[in-house]
Amino acid sequence: MSQSSAKPTALNRDHTAVIFIDLQLGTLTTIQSMDQLELKRNAIALAQVCTILQLPVIIAAADIMGDRGQVLPELIDRLPDAIRINHATNNSWETPDFVRAIEQTGCKTLVMAGLATDVGLCLPAISAVAASMHQEP
């Protein structure tokens, strides 16, 4: 079934996991394609949806030293049970702990949110599709 003819599925904790990628203080300041505060608010809103729907959450963070590498505190506050993974490459899917964390959720539908969509989000999304995961637009 092509993605254009696929029927949307309801998000539920039985088959949907949400993955936040590189939502860190240092990377947030590099974003120029949209208002940084709006981006941050959008991420917080998605975190609140995850909490309400009780969706499994993975927070993947680039391995950056110091405060610049700190995940947005608002995400940590709202998602205290999220699985946290550090990754060292642009494609977090190349980090075995990242893939294991996704597999442990048992979910095949992944909602991915991140900052650098052209690299940090695109590469793991392509890898997830190659691994037979389903991506929600």
Short mmCIF file of C-alpha atoms in Angstrom, two decimals:
data_model
loop_
_atom_site.label_atom_id
_atom_site.label_comp_id
_atom_site.label_asym_id
_atom_site.label_seq_id
_atom_site.Cartn_x
_atom_site.Cartn_y
_atom_site.Cartn_z
CA MET A 1 0.00 0.00 0.00
CA SER A 2 1.50 3.33 -0.96
CA GLN A 3 1.74 5.99 1.68
CA SER A 4 -0.66 8.23 -0.25
CA SER A 5 -3.41 5.57 -0.13
CA ALA A 6 -2.70 4.48 3.44
CA LYS A 7 -5.44 5.21 5.93
CA PRO A 8 -4.29 7.23 8.93
CA THR A 9 -4.11 5.26 12.13
CA ALA A 10 -5.09 6.48 15.55
CA LEU A 11 -2.13 7.05 17.80
CA ASN A 12 -2.20 4.68 20.73
CA ARG A 13 0.34 3.20 23.10
CA ASP A 14 -0.06 -0.30 21.68
CA HIS A 15 1.58 0.52 18.36
CA THR A 16 2.86 4.11 18.42
CA ALA A 17 6.09 5.43 19.92
CA VAL A 18 7.24 9.05 19.78
CA ILE A 19 10.90 9.87 19.29
CA PHE A 20 12.39 13.27 20.02
CA ILE A 21 15.73 13.72 18.26
CA ASP A 22 18.35 16.34 19.18
CA LEU A 23 16.02 18.69 21.04
CA GLN A 24 18.92 20.15 22.97
CA LEU A 25 19.77 23.63 24.19
CA GLY A 26 22.82 23.94 21.95
CA THR A 27 21.14 22.72 18.80
CA LEU A 28 18.03 24.82 19.35
CA THR A 29 20.07 28.01 19.04
CA THR A 30 21.23 27.00 15.54
CA ILE A 31 17.71 26.87 14.09
CA GLN A 32 16.94 29.74 11.73
CA SER A 33 14.16 28.25 9.58
CA MET A 34 11.49 29.07 12.16
CA ASP A 35 11.08 30.92 15.41
CA GLN A 36 13.05 29.06 18.08
CA LEU A 37 10.47 29.72 20.80
CA GLU A 38 7.68 28.40 18.58
CA LEU A 39 9.69 25.26 17.87
CA LYS A 40 10.25 24.75 21.58
CA ARG A 41 6.54 25.26 22.30
CA ASN A 42 5.64 22.73 19.60
CA ALA A 43 7.96 20.14 21.14
CA ILE A 44 6.46 20.76 24.60
CA ALA A 45 2.94 20.40 23.15
CA LEU A 46 3.89 17.07 21.58
CA ALA A 47 5.33 15.95 24.92
CA GLN A 48 2.01 16.81 26.57
CA VAL A 49 0.14 14.74 23.97
CA CYS A 50 2.49 11.83 24.72
CA THR A 51 1.67 12.12 28.40
CA ILE A 52 -2.09 12.31 27.83
CA LEU A 53 -2.10 9.32 25.45
CA GLN A 54 0.51 7.47 27.55
CA LEU A 55 2.66 6.85 24.49
CA PRO A 56 6.13 5.34 24.85
CA VAL A 57 8.76 8.02 24.30
CA ILE A 58 12.42 7.92 23.36
CA ILE A 59 14.60 11.00 23.63
CA ALA A 60 17.73 10.77 21.49
CA ALA A 61 20.41 13.38 22.06
CA ALA A 62 23.57 14.09 20.13
CA ASP A 63 26.61 13.44 22.26
CA ILE A 64 27.54 17.10 22.88
CA MET A 65 29.58 18.10 25.92
CA GLY A 66 28.41 20.65 28.47
CA ASP A 67 25.20 22.63 28.70
CA ARG A 68 24.85 22.80 24.90
CA GLY A 69 24.14 19.06 24.92
CA GLN A 70 21.45 19.27 27.60
CA VAL A 71 18.02 18.06 26.44
CA LEU A 72 15.36 20.76 26.80
CA PRO A 73 14.49 20.67 30.51
CA GLU A 74 10.79 21.10 29.70
CA LEU A 75 10.83 17.77 27.86
CA ILE A 76 12.54 15.99 30.72
CA ASP A 77 10.05 17.50 33.19
CA ARG A 78 7.05 16.37 31.13
CA LEU A 79 8.47 13.00 30.12
CA PRO A 80 10.26 11.61 33.18
CA ASP A 81 9.76 7.99 32.06
CA ALA A 82 11.14 8.53 28.56
CA ILE A 83 13.98 6.29 27.46
CA ARG A 84 17.05 8.49 26.95
CA ILE A 85 19.71 7.58 24.40
CA ASN A 86 22.88 9.42 23.37
CA HIS A 87 24.08 9.03 19.80
CA ALA A 88 27.39 10.00 18.22
CA THR A 89 26.48 10.14 14.51
CA ASN A 90 24.01 12.16 12.43
CA ASN A 91 21.93 9.01 12.04
CA SER A 92 20.77 7.97 15.50
CA TRP A 93 19.61 4.67 13.96
CA GLU A 94 23.30 3.73 13.74
CA THR A 95 23.39 3.63 17.55
CA PRO A 96 22.46 0.09 18.67
CA ASP A 97 20.91 1.33 21.94
CA PHE A 98 18.57 3.57 19.91
CA VAL A 99 17.31 0.68 17.78
CA ARG A 100 17.00 -1.58 20.84
CA ALA A 101 14.96 1.06 22.65
CA ILE A 102 12.54 1.27 19.72
CA GLU A 103 12.30 -2.52 19.49
CA GLN A 104 11.61 -2.75 23.24
CA THR A 105 8.53 -0.55 22.84
CA GLY A 106 7.04 -3.16 20.50
CA CYS A 107 5.75 -0.30 18.36
CA LYS A 108 5.92 -0.25 14.56
CA THR A 109 4.47 3.24 14.13
CA LEU A 110 6.98 5.95 14.93
CA VAL A 111 6.31 9.66 15.24
CA MET A 112 9.66 11.43 15.01
CA ALA A 113 10.24 15.05 15.98
CA GLY A 114 13.56 16.80 15.76
CA LEU A 115 15.45 19.94 14.99
CA ALA A 116 17.62 19.30 11.96
CA THR A 117 15.07 17.61 9.72
CA ASP A 118 17.46 17.53 6.76
CA VAL A 119 19.95 15.33 8.64
CA GLY A 120 19.17 14.41 12.24
CA LEU A 121 15.56 13.49 11.56
CA CYS A 122 15.65 12.43 7.92
CA LEU A 123 18.39 9.80 8.26
CA PRO A 124 16.83 7.78 11.12
CA ALA A 125 13.41 8.07 9.45
CA ILE A 126 14.80 6.56 6.23
CA SER A 127 16.53 3.85 8.28
CA ALA A 128 13.30 3.10 10.15
CA VAL A 129 11.38 2.68 6.90
CA ALA A 130 14.12 0.35 5.63
CA ALA A 131 13.64 -1.66 8.86
CA SER A 132 9.89 -1.97 8.12
CA MET A 133 8.73 0.65 10.59
CA HIS A 134 5.82 2.90 9.66
CA GLN A 135 6.31 6.67 9.71
CA GLU A 136 3.47 9.02 10.50
CA PRO A 137 3.67 12.27 8.50
#
